[in-house]
Tab-separated table of C-alpha atoms (C1' of nucleotides) in Angstrom:
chain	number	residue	atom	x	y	z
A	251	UNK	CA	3.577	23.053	37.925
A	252	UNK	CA	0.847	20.981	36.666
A	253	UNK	CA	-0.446	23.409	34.071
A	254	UNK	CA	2.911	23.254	32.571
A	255	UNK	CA	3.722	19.821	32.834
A	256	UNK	CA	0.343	18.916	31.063
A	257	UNK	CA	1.931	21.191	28.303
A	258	UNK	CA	5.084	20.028	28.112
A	259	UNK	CA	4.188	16.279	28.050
A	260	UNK	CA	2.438	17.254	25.210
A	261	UNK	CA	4.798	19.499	23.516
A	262	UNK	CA	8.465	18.836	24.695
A	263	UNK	CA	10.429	21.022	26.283
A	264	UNK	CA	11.647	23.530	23.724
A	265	UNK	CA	8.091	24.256	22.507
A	266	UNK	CA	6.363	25.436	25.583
A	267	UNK	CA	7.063	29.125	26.202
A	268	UNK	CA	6.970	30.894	29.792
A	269	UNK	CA	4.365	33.369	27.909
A	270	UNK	CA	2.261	29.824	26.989
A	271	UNK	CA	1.998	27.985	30.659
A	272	UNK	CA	1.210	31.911	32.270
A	273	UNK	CA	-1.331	32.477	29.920
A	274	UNK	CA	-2.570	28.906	31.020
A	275	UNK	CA	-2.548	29.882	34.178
A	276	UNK	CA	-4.174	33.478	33.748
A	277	UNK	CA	-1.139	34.801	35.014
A	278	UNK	CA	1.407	37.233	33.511
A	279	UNK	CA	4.586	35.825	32.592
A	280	UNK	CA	6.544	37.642	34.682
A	281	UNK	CA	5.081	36.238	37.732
A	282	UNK	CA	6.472	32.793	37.025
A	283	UNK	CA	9.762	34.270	37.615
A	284	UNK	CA	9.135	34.702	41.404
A	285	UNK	CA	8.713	31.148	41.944
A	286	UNK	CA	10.999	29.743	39.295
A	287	UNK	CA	14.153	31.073	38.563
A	288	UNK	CA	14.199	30.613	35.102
A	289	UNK	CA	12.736	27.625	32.233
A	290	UNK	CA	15.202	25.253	33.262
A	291	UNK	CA	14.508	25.430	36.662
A	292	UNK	CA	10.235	25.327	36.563
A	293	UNK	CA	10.994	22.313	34.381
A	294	UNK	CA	13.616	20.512	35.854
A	295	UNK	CA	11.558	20.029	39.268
A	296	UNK	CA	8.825	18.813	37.381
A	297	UNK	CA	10.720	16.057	35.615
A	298	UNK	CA	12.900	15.203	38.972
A	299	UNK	CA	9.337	15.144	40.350
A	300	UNK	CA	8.018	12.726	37.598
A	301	UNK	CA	11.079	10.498	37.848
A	302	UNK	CA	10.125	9.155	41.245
A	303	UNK	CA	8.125	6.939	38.921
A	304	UNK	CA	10.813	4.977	37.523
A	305	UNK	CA	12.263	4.603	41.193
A	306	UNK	CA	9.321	2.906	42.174
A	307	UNK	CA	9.132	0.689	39.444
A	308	UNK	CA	12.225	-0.269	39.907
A	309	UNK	CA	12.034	-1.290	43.739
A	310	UNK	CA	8.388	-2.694	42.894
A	311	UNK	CA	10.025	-4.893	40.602
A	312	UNK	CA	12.941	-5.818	43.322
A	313	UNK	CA	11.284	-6.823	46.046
A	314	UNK	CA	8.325	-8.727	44.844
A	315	UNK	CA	8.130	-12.554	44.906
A	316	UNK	CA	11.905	-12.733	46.655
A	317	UNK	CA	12.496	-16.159	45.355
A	318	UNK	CA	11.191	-15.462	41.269
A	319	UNK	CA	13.701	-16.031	38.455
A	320	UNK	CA	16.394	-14.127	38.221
A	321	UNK	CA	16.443	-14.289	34.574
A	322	UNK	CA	12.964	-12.567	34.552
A	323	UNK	CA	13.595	-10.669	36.990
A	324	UNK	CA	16.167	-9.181	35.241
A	325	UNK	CA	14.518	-8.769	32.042
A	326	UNK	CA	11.904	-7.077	33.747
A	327	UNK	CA	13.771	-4.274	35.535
A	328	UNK	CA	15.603	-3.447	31.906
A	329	UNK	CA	12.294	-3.460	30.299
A	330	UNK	CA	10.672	-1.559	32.617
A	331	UNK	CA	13.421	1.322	32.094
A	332	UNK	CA	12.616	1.611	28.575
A	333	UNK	CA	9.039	1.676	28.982
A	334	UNK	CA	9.214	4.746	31.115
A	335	UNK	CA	11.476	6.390	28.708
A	336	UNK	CA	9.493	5.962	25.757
A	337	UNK	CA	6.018	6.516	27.908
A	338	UNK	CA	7.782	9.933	29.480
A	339	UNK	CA	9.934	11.204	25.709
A	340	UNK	CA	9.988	14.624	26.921
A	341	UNK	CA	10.894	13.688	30.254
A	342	UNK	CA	13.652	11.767	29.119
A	343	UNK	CA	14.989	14.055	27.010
A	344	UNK	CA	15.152	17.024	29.683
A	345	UNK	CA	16.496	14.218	31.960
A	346	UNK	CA	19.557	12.462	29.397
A	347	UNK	CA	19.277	14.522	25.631
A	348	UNK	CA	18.305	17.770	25.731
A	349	UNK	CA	21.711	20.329	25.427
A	350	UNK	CA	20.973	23.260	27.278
A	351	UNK	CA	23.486	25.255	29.225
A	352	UNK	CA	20.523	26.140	31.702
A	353	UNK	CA	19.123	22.507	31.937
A	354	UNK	CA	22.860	21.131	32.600
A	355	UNK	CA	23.071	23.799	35.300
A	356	UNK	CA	19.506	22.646	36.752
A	357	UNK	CA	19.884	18.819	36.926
A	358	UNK	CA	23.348	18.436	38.352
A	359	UNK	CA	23.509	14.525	39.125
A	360	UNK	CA	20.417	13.881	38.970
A	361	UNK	CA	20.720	11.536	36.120
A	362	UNK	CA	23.867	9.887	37.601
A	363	UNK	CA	21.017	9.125	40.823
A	364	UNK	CA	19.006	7.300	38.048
A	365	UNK	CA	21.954	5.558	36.517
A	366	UNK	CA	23.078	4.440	40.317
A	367	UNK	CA	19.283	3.109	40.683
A	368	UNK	CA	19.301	0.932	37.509
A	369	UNK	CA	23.205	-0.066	38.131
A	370	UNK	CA	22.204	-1.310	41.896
A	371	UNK	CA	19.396	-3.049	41.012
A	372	UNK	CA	21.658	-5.109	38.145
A	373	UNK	CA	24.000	-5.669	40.889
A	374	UNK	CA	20.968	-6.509	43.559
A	375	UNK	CA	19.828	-9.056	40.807
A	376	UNK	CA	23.042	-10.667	39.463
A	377	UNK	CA	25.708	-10.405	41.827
A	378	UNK	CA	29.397	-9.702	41.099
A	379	UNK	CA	28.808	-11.474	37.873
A	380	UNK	CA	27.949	-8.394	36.606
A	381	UNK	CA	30.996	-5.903	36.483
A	382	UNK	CA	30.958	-2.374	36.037
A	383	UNK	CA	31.645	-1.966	32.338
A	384	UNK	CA	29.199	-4.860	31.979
A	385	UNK	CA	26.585	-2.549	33.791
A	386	UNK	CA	27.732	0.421	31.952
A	387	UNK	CA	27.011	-0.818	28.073
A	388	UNK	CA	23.692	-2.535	29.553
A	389	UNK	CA	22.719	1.113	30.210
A	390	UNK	CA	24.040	2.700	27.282
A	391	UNK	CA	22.222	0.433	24.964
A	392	UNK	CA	18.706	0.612	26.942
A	393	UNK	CA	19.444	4.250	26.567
A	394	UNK	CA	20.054	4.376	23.002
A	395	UNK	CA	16.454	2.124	22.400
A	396	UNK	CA	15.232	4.783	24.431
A	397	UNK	CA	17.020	8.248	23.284
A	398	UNK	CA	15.996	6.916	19.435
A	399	UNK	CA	12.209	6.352	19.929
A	400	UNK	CA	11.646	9.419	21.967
A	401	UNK	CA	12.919	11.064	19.099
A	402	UNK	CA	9.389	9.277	17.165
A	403	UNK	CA	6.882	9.609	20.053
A	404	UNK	CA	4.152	9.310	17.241
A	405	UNK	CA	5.069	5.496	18.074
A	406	UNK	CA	3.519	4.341	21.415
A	407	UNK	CA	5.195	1.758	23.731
A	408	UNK	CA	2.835	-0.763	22.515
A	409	UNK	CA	3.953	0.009	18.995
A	410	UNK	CA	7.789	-1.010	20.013
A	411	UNK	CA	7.104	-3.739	22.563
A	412	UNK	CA	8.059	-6.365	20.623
A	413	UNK	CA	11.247	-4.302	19.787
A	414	UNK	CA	11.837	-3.480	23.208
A	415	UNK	CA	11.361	-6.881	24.301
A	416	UNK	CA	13.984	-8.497	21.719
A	417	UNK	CA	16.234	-5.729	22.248
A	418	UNK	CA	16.648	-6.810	25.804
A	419	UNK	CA	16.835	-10.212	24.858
A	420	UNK	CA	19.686	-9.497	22.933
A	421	UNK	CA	21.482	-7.709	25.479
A	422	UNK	CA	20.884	-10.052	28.082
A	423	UNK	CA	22.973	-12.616	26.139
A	424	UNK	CA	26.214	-10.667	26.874
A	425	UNK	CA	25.468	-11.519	30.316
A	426	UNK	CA	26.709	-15.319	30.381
B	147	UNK	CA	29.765	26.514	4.221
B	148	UNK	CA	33.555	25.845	5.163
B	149	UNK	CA	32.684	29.688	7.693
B	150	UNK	CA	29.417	27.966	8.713
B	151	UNK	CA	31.535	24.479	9.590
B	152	UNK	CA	33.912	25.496	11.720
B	153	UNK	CA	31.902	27.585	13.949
B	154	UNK	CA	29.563	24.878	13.912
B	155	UNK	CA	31.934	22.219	14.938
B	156	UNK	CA	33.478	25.000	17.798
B	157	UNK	CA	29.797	26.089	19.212
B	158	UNK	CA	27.459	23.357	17.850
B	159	UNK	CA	23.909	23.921	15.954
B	160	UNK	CA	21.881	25.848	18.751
B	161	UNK	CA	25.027	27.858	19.605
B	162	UNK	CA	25.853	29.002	16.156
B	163	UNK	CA	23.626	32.061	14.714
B	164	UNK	CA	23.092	33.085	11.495
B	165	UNK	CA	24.491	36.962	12.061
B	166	UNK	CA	27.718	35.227	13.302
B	167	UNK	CA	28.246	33.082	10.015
B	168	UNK	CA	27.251	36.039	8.546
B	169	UNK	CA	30.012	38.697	10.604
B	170	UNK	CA	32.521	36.017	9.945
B	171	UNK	CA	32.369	36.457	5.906
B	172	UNK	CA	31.937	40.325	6.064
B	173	UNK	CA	28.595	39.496	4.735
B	174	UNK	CA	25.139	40.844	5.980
B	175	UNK	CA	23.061	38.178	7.590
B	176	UNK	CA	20.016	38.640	5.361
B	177	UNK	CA	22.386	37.357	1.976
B	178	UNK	CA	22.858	33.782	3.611
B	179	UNK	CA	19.147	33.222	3.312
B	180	UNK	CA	19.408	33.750	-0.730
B	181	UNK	CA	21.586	30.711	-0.891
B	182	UNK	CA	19.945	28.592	2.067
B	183	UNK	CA	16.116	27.984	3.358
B	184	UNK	CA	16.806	28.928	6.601
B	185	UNK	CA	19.405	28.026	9.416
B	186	UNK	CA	18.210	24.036	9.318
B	187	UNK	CA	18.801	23.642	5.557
B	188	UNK	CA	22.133	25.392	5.889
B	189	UNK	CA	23.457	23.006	8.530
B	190	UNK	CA	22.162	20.051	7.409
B	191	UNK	CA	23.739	20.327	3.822
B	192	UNK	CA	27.410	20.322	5.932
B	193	UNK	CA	25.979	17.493	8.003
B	194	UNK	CA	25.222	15.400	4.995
B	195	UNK	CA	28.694	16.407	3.343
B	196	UNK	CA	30.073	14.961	6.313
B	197	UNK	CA	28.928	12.139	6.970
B	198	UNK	CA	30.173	11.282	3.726
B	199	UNK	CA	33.470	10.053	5.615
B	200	UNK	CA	31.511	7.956	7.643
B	201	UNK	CA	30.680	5.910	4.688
B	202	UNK	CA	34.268	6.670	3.775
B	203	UNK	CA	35.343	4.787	6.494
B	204	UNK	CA	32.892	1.432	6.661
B	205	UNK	CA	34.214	0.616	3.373
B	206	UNK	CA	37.483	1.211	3.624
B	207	UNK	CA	37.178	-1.261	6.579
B	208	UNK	CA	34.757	-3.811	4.481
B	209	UNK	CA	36.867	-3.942	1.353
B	210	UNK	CA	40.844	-4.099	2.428
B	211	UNK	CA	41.914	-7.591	3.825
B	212	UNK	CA	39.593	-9.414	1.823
B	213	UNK	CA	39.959	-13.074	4.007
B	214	UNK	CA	40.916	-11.252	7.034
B	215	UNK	CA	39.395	-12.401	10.389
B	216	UNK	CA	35.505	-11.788	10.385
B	217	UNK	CA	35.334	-10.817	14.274
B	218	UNK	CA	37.996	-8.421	14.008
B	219	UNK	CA	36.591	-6.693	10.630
B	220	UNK	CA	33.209	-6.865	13.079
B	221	UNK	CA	34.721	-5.018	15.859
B	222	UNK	CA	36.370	-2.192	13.833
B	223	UNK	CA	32.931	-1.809	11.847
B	224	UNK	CA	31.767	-0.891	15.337
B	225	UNK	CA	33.923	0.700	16.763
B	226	UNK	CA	34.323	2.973	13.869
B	227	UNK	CA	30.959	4.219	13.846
B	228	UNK	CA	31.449	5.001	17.939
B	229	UNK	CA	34.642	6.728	16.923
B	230	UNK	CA	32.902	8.721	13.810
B	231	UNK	CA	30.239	9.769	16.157
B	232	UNK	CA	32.696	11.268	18.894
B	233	UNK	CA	35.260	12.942	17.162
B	234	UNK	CA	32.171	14.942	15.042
B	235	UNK	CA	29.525	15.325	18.228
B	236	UNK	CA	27.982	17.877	16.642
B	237	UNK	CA	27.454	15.948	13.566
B	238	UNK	CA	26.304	13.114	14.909
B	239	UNK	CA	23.795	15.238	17.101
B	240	UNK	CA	22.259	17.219	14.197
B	241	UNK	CA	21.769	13.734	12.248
B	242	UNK	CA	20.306	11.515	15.465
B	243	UNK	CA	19.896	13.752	18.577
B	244	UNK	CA	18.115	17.018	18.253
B	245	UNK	CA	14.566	17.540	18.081
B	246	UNK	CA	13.669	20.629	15.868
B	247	UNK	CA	11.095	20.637	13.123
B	248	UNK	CA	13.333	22.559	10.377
B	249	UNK	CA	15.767	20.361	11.163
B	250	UNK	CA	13.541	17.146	10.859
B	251	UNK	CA	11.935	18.706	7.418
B	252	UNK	CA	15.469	19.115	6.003
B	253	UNK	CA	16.736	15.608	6.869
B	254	UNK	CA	14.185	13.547	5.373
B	255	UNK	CA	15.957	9.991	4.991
B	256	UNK	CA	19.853	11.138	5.923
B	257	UNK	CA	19.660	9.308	8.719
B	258	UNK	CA	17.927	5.701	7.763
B	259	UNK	CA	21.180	6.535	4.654
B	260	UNK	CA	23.455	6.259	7.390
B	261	UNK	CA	21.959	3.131	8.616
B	262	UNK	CA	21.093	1.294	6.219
B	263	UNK	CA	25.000	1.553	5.465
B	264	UNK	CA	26.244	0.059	8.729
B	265	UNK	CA	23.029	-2.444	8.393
B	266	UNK	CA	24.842	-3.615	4.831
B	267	UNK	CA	27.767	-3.700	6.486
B	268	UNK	CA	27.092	-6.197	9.319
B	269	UNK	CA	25.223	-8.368	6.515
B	270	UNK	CA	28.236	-8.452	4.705
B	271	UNK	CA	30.599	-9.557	7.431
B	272	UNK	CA	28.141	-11.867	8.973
B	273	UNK	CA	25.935	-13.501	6.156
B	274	UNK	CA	22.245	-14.457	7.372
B	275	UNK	CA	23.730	-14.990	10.941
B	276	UNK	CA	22.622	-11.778	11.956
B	277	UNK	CA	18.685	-11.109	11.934
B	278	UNK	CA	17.378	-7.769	10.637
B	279	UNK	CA	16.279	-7.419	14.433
B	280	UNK	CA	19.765	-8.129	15.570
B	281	UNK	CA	20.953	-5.592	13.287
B	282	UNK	CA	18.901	-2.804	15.031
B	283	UNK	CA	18.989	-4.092	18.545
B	284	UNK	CA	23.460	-3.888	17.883
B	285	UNK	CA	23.069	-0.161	15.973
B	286	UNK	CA	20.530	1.484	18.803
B	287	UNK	CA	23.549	0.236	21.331
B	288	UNK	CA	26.008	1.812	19.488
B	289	UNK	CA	23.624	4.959	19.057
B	290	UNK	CA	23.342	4.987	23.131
B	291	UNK	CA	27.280	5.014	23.485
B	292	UNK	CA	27.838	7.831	20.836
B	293	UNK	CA	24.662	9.706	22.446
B	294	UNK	CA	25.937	9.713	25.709
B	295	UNK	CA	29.035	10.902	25.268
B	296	UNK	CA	28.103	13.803	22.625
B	297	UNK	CA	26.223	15.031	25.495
B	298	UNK	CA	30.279	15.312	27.760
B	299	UNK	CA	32.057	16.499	24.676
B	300	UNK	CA	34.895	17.554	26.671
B	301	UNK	CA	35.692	13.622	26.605
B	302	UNK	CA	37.884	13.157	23.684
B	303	UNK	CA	37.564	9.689	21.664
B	304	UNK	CA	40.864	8.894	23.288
B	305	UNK	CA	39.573	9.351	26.812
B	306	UNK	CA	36.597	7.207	25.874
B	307	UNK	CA	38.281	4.558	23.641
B	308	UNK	CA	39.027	1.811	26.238
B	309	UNK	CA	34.985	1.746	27.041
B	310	UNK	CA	33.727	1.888	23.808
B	311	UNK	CA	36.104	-1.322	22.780
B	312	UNK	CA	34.637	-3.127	25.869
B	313	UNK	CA	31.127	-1.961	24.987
B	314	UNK	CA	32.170	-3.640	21.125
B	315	UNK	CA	32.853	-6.818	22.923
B	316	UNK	CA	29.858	-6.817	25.224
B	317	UNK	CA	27.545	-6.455	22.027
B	318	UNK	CA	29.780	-9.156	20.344
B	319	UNK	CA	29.036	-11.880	22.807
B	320	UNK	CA	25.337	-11.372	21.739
B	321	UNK	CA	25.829	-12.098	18.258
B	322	UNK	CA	26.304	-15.646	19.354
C	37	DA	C1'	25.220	52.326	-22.680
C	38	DC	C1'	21.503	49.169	-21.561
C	39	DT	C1'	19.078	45.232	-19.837
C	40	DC	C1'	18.400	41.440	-17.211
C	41	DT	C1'	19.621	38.558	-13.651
C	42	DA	C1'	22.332	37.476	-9.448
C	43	DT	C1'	23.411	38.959	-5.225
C	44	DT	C1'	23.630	41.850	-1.102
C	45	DT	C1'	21.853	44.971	2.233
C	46	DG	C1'	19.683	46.559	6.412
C	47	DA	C1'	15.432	47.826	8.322
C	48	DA	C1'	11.605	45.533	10.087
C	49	DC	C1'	8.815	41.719	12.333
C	50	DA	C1'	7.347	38.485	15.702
C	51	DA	C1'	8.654	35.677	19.223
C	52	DC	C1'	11.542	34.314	22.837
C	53	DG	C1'	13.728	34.301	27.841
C	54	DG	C1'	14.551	37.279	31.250
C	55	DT	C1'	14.511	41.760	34.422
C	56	DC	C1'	12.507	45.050	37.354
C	57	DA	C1'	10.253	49.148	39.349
C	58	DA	C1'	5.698	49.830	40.345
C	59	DT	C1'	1.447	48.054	41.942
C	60	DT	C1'	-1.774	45.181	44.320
C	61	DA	C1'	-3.062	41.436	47.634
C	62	DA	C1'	-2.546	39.174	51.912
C	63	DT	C1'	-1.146	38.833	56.566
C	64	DG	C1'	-0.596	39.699	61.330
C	65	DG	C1'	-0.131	42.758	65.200
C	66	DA	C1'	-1.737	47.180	67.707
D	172	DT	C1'	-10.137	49.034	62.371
D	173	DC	C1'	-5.888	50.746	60.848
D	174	DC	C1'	-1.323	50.078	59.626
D	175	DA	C1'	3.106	48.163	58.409
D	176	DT	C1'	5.338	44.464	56.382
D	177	DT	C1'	5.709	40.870	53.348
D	178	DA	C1'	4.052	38.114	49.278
D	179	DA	C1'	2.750	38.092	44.795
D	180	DT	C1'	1.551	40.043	40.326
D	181	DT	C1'	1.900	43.091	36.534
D	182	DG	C1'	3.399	44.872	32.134
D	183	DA	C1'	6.651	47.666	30.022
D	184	DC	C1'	11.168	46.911	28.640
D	185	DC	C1'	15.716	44.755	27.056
D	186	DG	C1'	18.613	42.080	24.124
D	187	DT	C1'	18.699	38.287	21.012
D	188	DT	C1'	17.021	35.210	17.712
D	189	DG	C1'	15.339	33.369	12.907
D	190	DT	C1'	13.221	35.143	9.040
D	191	DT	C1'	11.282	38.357	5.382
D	192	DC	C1'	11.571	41.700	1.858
D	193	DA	C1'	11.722	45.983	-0.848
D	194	DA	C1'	15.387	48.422	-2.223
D	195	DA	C1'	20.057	48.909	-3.708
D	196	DT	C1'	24.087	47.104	-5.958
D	197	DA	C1'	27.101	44.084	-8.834
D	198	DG	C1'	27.932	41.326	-12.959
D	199	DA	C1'	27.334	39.539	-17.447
D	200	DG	C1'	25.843	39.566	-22.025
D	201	DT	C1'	24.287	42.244	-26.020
DNA sequence: ACTCTATTTGAACAACGGTCAATTAATGGA
DNA sequence: TCCATTAATTGACCGTTGTTCAAATAGAGT
């Protein structure tokens, strides 16, 4: 598993072939097949694996210095989802782009879990001034910052910062 | 083309190979490459056609009603790109969304086109109100709606319609 | 009829994901 | 130590894909 996710950070998804990470390994490529049931499957746990990340940056985020500002709080937790999209592109895209009858098959809800993550933390944060829809288009549009740099990963996440940062600034005033 | 379209529309890009535009003319597969580059070139070309309507339909919107209310002419600039983007997933995924280098060589500037449109179009309506960074903080939010749901094309724009006017007003109040 | 170009054909290629019978390695008990 | 059972690996093989290309055919103009 780490053989092939150091390829297919660097290469996405769709470019790394079973034939590639066995050879990697010195292995056939049939022999990936006993542990993995197919692609979808070897990557999918790897990415699941990967996202515990964003979970922890989330909750790291939550419960430190109880008492801060909301406000930065808040700005915070959103920014911090699009920096681990546009740090992890070909994570993110297995996890919320990619269309692949396989992949869909693989990840079942495990994007809803992420969604749920980011939409209780809002909620943790802002109370029932938030409602759902509000939550909802909050997501959408960190996911569309998100879903349109990791389709230019030649740009880092210091190269969109400042982007990210007014991006979120601009959502946050549909909050009040 | 038209062949091409309409399986592509049915199956989408990935789904769609070139021996079955090929079987559905009577033709032999090898004869669509005299006309087209390869698979990416031939796609793209409808794509770009397409899209055409989506240019169609921002100016339609800009130039009838000349005095009418600015915030309503606003909302259906958005919500017209959301509803262009659903009703032609497939479109809107080959233009935004997938990740293949064929496909990236053949597009060259299509998509900036497309956005520098809607970009105009917000100018228009809202004078030097709107920053440049407003402008692309308000089109990557649209982008996140439309991306979504082309990923659950079984939702119809119908089905989705109530959410993506709330999502409209939610980016609205930031404009303020 | 002939020539030149436009078009079509289908065999061939390399690469892919995936399968599977055969083989080899590892393990644990007698 | 031997043996039986399981775990793991191999590589040939399949069907499919996008793409190429020499050869065949069709069409148009002279």
């Amino acid at each position: 598993m780490e053989t092939a996710r150091d390829l297919f950070v660097l290469e996405g998804y769709q470019h790394v072939t079973m034939r590639q990470v066995a050879k990697s390994l010195g292995y056939s490529h049939g022999s990936l097949y006993y542990h993995f049931k197919n692609k979808a499957e070897l990557f999918y746990s790897l990415v699941v694996k990967d996202f515990g990340l964003l979970n922890e940056t989330l909750d790291k985020i939550l419960n430190e210095d109880k008492d801060a500002d909301v406000e930065n709080k808040l700005k915070r937790i959103l920014l911090g989802y699009i920096e681990f999209g546009i740090r992890h592109p070909n994570h993110y895209r297995i996890m919320f782009l990619i269309q692949d009858d396989d992949l869909q098959n693989a990840l079942q809800q495990e994007p809803n879990l992420t969604y749920e993550k980011l939409a209780s933390a809002l909620h943790t944060l802002c109370g029932s001034k938030v409602t759902p829809m509000i939550v909802w288009s909050l997501f959408l549009s960190l996911h569309g910052f998100v879903a349109h740099y990791c389709g230019h990963p030649e740009q880092t996440y210091e190269d969109v910062k400042g982007m990210a940062e007014a991006h979120v600034s601009f959502l946050m005033k549909g909050l009040h």
